[in-house]
mmCIF file of C-alpha atoms in Angstrom:
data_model
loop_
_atom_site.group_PDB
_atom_site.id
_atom_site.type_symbol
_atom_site.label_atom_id
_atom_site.label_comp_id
_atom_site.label_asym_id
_atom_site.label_seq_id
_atom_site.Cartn_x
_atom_site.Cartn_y
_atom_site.Cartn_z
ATOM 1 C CA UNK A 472 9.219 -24.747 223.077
ATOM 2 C CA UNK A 473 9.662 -27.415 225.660
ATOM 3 C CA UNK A 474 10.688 -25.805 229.256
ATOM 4 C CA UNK A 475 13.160 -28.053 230.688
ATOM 5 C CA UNK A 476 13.702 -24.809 232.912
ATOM 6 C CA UNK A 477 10.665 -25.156 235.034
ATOM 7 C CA UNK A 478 11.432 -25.680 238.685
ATOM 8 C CA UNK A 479 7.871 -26.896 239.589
ATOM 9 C CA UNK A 480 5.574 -29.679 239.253
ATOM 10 C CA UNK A 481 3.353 -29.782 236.493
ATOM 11 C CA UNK A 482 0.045 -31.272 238.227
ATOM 12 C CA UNK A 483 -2.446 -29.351 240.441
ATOM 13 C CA UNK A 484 -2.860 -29.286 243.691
ATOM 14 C CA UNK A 485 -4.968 -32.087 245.424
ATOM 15 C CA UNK A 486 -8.217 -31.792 245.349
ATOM 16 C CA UNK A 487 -8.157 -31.572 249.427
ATOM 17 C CA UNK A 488 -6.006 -28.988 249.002
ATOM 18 C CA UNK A 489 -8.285 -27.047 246.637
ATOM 19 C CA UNK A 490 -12.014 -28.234 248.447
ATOM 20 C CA UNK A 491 -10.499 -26.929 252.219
ATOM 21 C CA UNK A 492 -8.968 -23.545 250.236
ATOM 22 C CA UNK A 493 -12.689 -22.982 248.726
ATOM 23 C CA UNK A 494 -14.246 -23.782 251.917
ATOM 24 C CA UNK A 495 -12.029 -20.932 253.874
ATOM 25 C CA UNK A 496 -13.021 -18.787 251.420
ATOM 26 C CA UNK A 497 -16.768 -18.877 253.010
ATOM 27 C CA UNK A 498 -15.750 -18.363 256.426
ATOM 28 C CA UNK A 499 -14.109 -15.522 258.316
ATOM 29 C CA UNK A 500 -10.328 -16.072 257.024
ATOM 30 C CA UNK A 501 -10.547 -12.465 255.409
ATOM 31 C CA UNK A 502 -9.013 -11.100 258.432
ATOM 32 C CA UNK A 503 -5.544 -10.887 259.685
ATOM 33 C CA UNK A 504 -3.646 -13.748 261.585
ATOM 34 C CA UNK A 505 -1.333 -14.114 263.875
ATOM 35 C CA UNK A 506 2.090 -12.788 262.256
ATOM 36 C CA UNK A 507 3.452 -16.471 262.603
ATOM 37 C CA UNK A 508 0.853 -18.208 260.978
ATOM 38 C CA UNK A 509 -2.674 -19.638 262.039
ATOM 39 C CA UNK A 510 -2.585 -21.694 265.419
ATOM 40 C CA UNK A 511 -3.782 -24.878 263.814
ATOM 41 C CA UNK A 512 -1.470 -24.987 261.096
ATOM 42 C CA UNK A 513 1.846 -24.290 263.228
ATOM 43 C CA UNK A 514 0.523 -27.335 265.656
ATOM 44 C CA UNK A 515 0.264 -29.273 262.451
ATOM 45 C CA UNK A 516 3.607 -28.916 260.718
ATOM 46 C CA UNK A 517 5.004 -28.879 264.356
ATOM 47 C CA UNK A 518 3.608 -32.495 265.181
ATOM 48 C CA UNK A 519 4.635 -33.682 261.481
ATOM 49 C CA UNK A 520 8.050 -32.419 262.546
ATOM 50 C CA UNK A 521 8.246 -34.089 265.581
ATOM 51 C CA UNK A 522 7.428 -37.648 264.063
ATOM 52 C CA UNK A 523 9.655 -37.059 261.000
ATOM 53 C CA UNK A 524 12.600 -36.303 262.879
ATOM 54 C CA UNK A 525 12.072 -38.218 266.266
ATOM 55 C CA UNK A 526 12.880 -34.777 268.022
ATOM 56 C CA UNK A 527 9.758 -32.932 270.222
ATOM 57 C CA UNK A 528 8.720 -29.835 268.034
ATOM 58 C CA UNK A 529 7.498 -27.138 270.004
ATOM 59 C CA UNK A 530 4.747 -24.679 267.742
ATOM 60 C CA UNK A 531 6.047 -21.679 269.241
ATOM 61 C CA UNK A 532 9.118 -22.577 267.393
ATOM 62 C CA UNK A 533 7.088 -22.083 263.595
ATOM 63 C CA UNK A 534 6.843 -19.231 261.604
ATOM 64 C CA UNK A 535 4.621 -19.873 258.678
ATOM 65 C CA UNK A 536 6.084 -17.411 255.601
ATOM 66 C CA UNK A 537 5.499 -16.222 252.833
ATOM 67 C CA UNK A 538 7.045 -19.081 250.925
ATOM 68 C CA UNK A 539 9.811 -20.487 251.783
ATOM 69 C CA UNK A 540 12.478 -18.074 249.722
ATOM 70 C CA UNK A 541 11.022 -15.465 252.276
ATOM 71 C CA UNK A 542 11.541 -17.805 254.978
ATOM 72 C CA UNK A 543 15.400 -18.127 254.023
ATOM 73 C CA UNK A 544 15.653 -14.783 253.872
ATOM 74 C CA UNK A 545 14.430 -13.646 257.132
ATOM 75 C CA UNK A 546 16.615 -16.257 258.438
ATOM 76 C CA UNK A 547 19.937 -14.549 256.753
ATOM 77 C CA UNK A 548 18.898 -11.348 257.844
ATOM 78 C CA UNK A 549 17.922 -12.848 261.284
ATOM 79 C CA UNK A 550 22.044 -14.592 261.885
ATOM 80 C CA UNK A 551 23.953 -12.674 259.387
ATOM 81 C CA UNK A 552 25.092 -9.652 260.282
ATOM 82 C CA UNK A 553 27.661 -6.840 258.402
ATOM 83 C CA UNK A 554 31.196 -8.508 256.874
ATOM 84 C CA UNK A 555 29.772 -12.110 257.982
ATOM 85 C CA UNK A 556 30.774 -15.020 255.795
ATOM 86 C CA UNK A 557 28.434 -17.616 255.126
ATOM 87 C CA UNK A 558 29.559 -20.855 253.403
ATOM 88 C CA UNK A 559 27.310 -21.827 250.567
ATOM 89 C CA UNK A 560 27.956 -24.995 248.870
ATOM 90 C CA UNK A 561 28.402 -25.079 245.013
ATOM 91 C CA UNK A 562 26.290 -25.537 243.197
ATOM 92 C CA UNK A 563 23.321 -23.482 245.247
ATOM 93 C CA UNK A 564 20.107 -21.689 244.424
ATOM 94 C CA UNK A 565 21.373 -18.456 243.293
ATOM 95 C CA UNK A 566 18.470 -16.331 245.630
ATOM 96 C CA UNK A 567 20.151 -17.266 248.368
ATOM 97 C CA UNK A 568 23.500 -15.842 247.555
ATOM 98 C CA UNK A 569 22.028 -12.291 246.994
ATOM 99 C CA UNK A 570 19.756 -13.118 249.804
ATOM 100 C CA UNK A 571 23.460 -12.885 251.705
ATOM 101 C CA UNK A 572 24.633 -9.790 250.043
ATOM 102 C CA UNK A 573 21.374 -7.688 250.943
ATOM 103 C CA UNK A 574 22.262 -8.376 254.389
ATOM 104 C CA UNK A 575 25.340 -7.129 254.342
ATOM 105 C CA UNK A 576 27.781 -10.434 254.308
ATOM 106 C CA UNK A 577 30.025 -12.401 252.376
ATOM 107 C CA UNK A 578 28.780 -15.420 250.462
ATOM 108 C CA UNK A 579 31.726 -17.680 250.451
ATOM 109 C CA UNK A 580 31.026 -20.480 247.542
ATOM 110 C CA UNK A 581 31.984 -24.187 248.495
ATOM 111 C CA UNK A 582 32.670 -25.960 245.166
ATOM 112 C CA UNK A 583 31.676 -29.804 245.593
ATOM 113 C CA UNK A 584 31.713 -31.080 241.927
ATOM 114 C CA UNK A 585 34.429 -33.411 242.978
ATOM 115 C CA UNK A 586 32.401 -35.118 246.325
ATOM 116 C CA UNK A 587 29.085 -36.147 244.573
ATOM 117 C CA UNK A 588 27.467 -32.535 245.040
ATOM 118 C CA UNK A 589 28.239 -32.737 248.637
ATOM 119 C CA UNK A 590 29.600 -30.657 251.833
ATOM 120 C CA UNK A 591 32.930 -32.466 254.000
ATOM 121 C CA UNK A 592 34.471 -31.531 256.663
ATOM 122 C CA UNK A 593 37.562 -30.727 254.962
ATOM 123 C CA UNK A 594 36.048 -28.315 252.394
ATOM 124 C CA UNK A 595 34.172 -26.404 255.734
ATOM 125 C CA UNK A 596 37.561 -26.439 256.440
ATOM 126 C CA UNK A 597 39.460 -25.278 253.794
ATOM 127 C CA UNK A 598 36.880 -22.586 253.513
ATOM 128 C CA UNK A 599 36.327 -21.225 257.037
ATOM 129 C CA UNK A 600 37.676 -18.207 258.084
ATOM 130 C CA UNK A 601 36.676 -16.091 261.551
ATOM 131 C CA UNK A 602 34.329 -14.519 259.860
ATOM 132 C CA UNK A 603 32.746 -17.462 258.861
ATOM 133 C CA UNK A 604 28.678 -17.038 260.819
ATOM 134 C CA UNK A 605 26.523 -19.991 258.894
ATOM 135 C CA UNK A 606 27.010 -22.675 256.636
ATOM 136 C CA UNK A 607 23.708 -23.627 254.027
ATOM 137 C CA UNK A 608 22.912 -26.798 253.655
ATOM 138 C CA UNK A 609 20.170 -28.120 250.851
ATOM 139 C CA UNK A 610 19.306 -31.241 250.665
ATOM 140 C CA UNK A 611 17.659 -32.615 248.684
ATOM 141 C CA UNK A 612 19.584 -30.081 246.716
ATOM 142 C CA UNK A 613 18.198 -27.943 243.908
ATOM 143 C CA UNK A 614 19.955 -28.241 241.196
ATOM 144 C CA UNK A 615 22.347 -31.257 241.577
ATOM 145 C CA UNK A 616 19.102 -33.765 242.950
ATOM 146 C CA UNK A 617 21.977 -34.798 245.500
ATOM 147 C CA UNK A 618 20.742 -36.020 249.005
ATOM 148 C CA UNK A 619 22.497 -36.162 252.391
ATOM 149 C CA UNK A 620 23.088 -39.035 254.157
ATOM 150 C CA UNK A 621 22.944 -39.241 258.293
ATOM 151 C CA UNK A 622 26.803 -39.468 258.562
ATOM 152 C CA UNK A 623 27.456 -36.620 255.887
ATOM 153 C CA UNK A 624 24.665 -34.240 257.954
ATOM 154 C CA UNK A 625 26.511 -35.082 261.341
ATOM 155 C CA UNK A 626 29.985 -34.425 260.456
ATOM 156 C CA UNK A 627 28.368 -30.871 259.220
ATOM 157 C CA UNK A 628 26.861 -31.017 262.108
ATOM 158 C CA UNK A 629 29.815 -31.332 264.743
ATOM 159 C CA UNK A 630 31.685 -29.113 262.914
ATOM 160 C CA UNK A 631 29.391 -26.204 263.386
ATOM 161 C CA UNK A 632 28.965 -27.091 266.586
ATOM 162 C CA UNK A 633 32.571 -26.912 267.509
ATOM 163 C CA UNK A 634 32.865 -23.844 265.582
ATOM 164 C CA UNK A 635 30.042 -22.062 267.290
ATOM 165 C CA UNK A 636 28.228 -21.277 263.339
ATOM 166 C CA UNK A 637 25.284 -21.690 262.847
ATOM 167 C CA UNK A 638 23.470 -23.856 260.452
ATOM 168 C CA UNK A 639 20.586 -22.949 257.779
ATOM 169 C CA UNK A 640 18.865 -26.315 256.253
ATOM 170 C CA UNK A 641 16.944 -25.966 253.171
ATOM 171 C CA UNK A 642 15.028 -28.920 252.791
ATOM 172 C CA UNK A 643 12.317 -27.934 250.745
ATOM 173 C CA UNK A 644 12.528 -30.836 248.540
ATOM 174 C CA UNK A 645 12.435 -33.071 251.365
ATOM 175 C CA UNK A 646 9.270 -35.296 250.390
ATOM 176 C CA UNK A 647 10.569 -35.354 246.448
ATOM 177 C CA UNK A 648 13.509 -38.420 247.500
ATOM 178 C CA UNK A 649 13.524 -41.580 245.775
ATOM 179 C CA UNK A 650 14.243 -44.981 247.216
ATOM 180 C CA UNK A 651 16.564 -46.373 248.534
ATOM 181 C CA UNK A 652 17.491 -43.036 249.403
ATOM 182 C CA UNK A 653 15.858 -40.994 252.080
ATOM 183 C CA UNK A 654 15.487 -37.748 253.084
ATOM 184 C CA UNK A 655 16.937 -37.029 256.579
ATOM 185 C CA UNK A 656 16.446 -33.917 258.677
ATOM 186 C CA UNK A 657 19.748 -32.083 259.833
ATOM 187 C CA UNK A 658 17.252 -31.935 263.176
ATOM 188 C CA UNK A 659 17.093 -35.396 263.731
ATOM 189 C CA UNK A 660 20.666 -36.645 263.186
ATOM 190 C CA UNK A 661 21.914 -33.573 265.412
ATOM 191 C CA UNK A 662 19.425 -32.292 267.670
ATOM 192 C CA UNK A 663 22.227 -31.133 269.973
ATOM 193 C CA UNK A 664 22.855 -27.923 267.603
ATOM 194 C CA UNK A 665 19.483 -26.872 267.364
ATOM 195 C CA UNK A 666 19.686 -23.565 269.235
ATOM 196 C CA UNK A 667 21.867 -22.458 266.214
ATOM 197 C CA UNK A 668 20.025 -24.738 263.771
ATOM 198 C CA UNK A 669 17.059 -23.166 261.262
ATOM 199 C CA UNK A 670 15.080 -25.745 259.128
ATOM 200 C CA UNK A 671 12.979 -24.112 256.379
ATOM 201 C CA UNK A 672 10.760 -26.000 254.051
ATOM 202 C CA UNK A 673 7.850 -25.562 251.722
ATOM 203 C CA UNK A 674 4.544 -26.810 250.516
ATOM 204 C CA UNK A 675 5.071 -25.765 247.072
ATOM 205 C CA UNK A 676 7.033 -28.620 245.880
ATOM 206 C CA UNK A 677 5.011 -31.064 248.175
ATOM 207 C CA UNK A 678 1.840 -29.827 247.040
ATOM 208 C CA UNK A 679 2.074 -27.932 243.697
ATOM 209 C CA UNK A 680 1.131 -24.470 245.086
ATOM 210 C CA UNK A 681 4.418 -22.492 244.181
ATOM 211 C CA UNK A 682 1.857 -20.014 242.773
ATOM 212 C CA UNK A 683 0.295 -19.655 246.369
ATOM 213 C CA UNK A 684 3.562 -18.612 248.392
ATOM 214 C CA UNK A 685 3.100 -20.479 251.404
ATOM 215 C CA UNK A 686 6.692 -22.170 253.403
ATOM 216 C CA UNK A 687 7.801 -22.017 257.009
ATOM 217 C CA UNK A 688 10.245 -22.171 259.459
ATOM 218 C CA UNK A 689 11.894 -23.904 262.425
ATOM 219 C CA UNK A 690 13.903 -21.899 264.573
ATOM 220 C CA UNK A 691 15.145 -21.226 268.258
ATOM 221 C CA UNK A 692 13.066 -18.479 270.297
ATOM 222 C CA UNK A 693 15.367 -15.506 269.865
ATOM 223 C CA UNK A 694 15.647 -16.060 265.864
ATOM 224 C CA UNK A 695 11.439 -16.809 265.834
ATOM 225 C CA UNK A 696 10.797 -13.062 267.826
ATOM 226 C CA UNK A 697 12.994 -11.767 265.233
ATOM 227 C CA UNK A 698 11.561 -13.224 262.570
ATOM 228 C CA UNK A 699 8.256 -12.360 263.890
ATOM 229 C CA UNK A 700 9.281 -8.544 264.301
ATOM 230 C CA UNK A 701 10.356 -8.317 260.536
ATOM 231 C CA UNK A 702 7.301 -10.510 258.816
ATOM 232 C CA UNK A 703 5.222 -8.248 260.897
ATOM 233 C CA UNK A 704 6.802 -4.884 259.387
ATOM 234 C CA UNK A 705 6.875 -6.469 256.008
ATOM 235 C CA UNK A 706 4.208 -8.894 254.683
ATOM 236 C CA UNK A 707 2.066 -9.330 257.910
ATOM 237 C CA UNK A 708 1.852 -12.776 257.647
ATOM 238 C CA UNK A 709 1.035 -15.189 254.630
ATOM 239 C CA UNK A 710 -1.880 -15.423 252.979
ATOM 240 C CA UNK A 711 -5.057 -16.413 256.036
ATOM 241 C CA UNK A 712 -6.850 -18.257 253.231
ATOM 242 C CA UNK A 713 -4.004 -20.385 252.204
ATOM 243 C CA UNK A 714 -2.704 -21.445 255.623
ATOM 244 C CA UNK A 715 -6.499 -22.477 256.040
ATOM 245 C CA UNK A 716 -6.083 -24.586 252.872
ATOM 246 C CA UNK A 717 -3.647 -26.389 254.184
ATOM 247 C CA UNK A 718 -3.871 -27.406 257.651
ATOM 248 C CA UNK A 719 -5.101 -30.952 256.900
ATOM 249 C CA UNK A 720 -2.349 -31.216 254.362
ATOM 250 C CA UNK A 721 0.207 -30.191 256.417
ATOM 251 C CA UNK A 722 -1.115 -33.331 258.844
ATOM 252 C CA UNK A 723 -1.155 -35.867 256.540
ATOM 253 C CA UNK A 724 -3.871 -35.907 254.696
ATOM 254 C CA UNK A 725 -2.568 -35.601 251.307
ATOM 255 C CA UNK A 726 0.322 -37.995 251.842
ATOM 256 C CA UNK A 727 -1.243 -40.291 248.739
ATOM 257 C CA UNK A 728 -0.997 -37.606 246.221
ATOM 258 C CA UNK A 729 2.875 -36.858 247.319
ATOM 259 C CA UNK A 730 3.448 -40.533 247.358
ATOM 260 C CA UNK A 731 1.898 -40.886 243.398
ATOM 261 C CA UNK A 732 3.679 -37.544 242.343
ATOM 262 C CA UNK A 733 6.603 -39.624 243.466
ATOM 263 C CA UNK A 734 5.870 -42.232 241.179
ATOM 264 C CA UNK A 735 5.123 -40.077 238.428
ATOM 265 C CA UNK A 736 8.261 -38.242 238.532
ATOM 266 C CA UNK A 737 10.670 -41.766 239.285
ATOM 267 C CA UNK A 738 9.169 -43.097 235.901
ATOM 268 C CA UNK A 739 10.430 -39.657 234.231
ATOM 269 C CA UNK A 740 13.260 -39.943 235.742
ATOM 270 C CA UNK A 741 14.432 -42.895 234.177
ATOM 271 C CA UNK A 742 13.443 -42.183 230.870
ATOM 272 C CA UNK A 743 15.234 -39.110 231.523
ATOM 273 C CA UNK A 744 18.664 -40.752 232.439
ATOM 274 C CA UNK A 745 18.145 -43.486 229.495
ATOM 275 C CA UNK A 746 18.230 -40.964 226.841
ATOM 276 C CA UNK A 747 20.612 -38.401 228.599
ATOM 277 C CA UNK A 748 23.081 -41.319 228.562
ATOM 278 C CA UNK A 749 23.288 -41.903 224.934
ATOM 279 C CA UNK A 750 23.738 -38.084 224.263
ATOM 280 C CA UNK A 751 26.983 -37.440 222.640
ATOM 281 C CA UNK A 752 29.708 -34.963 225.223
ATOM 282 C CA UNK A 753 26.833 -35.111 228.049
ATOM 283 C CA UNK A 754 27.176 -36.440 231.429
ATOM 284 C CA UNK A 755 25.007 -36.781 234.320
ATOM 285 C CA UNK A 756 24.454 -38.062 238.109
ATOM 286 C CA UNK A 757 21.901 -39.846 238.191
ATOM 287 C CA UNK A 758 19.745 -37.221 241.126
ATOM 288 C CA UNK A 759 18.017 -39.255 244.532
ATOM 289 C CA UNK A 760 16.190 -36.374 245.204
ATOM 290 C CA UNK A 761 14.107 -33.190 243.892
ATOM 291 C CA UNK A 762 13.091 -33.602 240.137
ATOM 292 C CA UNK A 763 16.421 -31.967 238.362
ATOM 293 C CA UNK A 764 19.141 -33.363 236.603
ATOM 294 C CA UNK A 765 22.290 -31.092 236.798
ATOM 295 C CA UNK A 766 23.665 -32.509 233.189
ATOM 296 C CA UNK A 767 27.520 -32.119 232.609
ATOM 297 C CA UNK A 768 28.090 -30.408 229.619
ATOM 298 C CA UNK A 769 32.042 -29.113 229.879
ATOM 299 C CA UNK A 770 32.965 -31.979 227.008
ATOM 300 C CA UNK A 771 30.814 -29.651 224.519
ATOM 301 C CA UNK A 772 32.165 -26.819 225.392
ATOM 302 C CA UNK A 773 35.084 -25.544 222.882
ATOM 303 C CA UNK A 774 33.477 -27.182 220.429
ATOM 304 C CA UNK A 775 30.606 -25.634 217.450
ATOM 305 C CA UNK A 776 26.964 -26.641 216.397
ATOM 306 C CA UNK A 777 26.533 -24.943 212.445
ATOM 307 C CA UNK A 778 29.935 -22.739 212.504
ATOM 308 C CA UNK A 779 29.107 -21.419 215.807
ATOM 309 C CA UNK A 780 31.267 -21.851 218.846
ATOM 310 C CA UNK A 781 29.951 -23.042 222.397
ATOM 311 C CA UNK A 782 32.760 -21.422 225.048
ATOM 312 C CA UNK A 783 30.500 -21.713 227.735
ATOM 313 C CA UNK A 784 27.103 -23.140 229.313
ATOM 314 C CA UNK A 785 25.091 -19.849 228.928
ATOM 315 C CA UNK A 786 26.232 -19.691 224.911
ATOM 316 C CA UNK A 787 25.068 -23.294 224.727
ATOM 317 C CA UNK A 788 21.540 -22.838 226.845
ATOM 318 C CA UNK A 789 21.086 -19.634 224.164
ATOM 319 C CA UNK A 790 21.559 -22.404 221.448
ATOM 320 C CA UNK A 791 19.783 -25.001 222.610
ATOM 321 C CA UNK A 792 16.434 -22.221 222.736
ATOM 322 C CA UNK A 793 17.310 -21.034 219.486
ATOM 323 C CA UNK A 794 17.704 -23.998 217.495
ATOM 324 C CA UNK A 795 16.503 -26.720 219.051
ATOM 325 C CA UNK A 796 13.510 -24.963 221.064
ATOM 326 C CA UNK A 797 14.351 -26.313 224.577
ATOM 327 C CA UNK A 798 15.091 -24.131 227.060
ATOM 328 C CA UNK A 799 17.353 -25.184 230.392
ATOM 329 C CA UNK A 800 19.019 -23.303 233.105
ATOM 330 C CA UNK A 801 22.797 -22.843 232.361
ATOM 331 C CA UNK A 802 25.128 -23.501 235.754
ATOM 332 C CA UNK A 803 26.021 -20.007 236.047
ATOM 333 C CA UNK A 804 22.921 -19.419 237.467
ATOM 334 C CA UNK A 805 23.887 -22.058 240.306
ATOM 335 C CA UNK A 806 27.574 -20.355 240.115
ATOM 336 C CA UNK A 807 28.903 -23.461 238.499
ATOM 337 C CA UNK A 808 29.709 -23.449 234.410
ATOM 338 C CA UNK A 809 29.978 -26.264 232.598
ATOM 339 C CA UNK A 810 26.591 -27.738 233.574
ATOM 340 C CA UNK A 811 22.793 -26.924 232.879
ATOM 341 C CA UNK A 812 19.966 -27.703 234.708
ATOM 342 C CA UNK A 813 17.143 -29.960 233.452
ATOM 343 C CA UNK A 814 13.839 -30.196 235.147
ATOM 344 C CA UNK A 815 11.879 -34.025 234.541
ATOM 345 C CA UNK A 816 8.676 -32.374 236.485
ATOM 346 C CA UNK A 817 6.997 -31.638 233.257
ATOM 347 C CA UNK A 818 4.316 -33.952 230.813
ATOM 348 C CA UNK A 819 5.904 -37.136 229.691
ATOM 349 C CA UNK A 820 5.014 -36.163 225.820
ATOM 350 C CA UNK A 821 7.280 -32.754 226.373
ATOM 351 C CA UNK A 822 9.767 -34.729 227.811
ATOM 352 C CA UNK A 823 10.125 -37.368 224.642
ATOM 353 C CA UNK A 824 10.112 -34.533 222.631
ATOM 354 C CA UNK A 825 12.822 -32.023 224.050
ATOM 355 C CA UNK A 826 15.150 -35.557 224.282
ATOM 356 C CA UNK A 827 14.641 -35.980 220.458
ATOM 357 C CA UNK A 828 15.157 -31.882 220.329
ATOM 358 C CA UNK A 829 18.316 -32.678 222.740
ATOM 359 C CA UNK A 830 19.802 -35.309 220.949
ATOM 360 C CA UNK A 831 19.387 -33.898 217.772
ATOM 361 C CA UNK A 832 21.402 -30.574 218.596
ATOM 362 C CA UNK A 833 23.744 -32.362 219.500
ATOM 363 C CA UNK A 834 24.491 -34.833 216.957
ATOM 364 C CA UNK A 835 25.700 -31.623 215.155
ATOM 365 C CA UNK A 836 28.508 -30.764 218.252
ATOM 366 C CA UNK A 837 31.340 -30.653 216.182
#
């Protein structure tokens, strides 16, 4: 079976990454930390911050988590209180919508199929009620690949801002953008809204640790102490070993293995979009960011493959894994049918060969 449905890289860690986490394991990291991560790692992602966005990080403003899904969700529960409505573009990661609902609000999806996978003002808009408390943004977005430009992020911006709603930035793809585009921080193109503004990322995508739970946040001082008061009645704190691991990381250190995953994944993702485009009733964007293509499948749907009928993406992602042996995520699981999910972070040998799997299947759409 080739997985097509993986939503992480298929290398190791560096081996930085994996000497420092060894050497922690000799020294005295089997205690507990500080509930908002280790000193020395906060003061790291906080002075990476502070150059990436050309805004003065303070370290007091971090909260290291226990990955970054955890991070988003202390957030929600953090700004979100009962009957809130929070404005969640479409298509989204689906955690975060029940992230929402265990808090007690209202996600309130934002369909953007028709604006390049992207928030506008008028769709905020057009959404908004007086209920509305936060808007997500993700970018670079998992699962379209789409990417925010400055002007796109500022108009968001403003309009929270005038609105008085705060704003949640995902951004854990954030060092998986390839030129000419680049990834911009909602923090540096509108530092004026940061006292309702929370940035979470991750290492996992950066560094292929997904296994090792590790993300963190940026926040203003009343939504950090809260933060801190629930991570500290949950999970204590993420793992002391793995925040160890990765202090030097989070500096810099490892900015030559992001920089060749980059590569690695650019080359598959051409070869990805050659052979997508000569796929009969498939259609694509071709994705600036993250490692996903979110493939357009709505001209298959209605038709059959071998007598059978494909009414919708979930019927044809059940197909595709039972007759062609490729598994993707169908758009339902992003809230959007009509479109699957296809991940190009995986060997180059499985990719050839679920493309040939691909193309076959549907040479038989009918």
């Amino acid at each position: 079976m080739v997985n097509f449905a993986a939503g992480e890289l298929a290398s190791l860690p560096p081996t930085g990454v994996l000497a420092a986490t060894s050497e922690a394991l000799s020294h005295a990291t089997n205690r507990y930390t500080d509930t908002a991560g280790i000193p020395a790692l906060r003061d790291a992602i906080a002075a990476r911050m502070s150059v990436e966005t050309g805004t003065l990080v303070d370290s007091d403003r971090i909260v290291v988590t226990n990955g970054a899904k955890y991070g988003l969700y202390l957030t929600v529960l953090a700004v979100v209180e009962q009957g809130d409505e929070v404005l969640v573009p479409a298509p989204y990661w689906g955690s975060l919508v029940s992230q929402v609902l265990l808090a007690g609000g209202r996600p309130v999806a934002v369909d953007t199929t028709e604006n390049d996978f992207r928030l506008t003002r008028e769709l905020l808009e057009r959404h908004a009620t007086d209920r509305t408390k936060a808007i997500l943004v993700n970018t670079p977005n998992n699962p379209t690949g789409a990417v925010y430009p400055a002007e796109d992020l500022r108009e968001i911006a403003d309009w929270a801002a005038e609105r008085d709603v705060w704003l949640v930035s995902d951004e854990c793809y954030s060092s998986l953008v390839h030129p000419p585009a680049r990834h911009v921080s909602l923090l540096s193109v509108a530092p004026h809204v940061q006292e309702r503004l929370v940035t979470v990322n991750s290492f996992s995508k950066s560094f292929a640790v997904t296994g090792w739970r590790i993300g963190y946040v940026h926040a203003a001082p009343a939504v950090v102490d809260a933060m801190k008061k629930m991570q500290s009645h949950t999970t204590s704190h993420a793992s002391s070993v793995v925040q160890h691991g990765l202090v030097s990381a989070a500096a810099g250190a490892e900015d030559a293995f992001r920089a060749d995953v980059l590569v690695t994944l650019a080359r598959s993702r051409s070869l990805v979009a050659d052979r997508l485009g000569r796929i009969p009733h498939l259609r694509f964007r071709f994705p600036d960011g993250a490692f996903y293509f979110f493939v357009d499948c709505r001209d298959a749907l209605g038709r059959s493959h071998q007598g059978r009928r494909i009414t919708d993406a979930d019927v044809l992602a059940d197909m595709l894994l039972e007759h062609a042996a490729v598994a993707v995520v169908p758009g339902s699981a992003f809230g959007l049918d009509g479109f699957f999910r296809l991940s190009y972070a995986i060997d180059e040998k499985d990719i050839l060969l679920g493309l040939d799997r691909l193309e076959g299947f549907f040479a038989d759409v009918r």
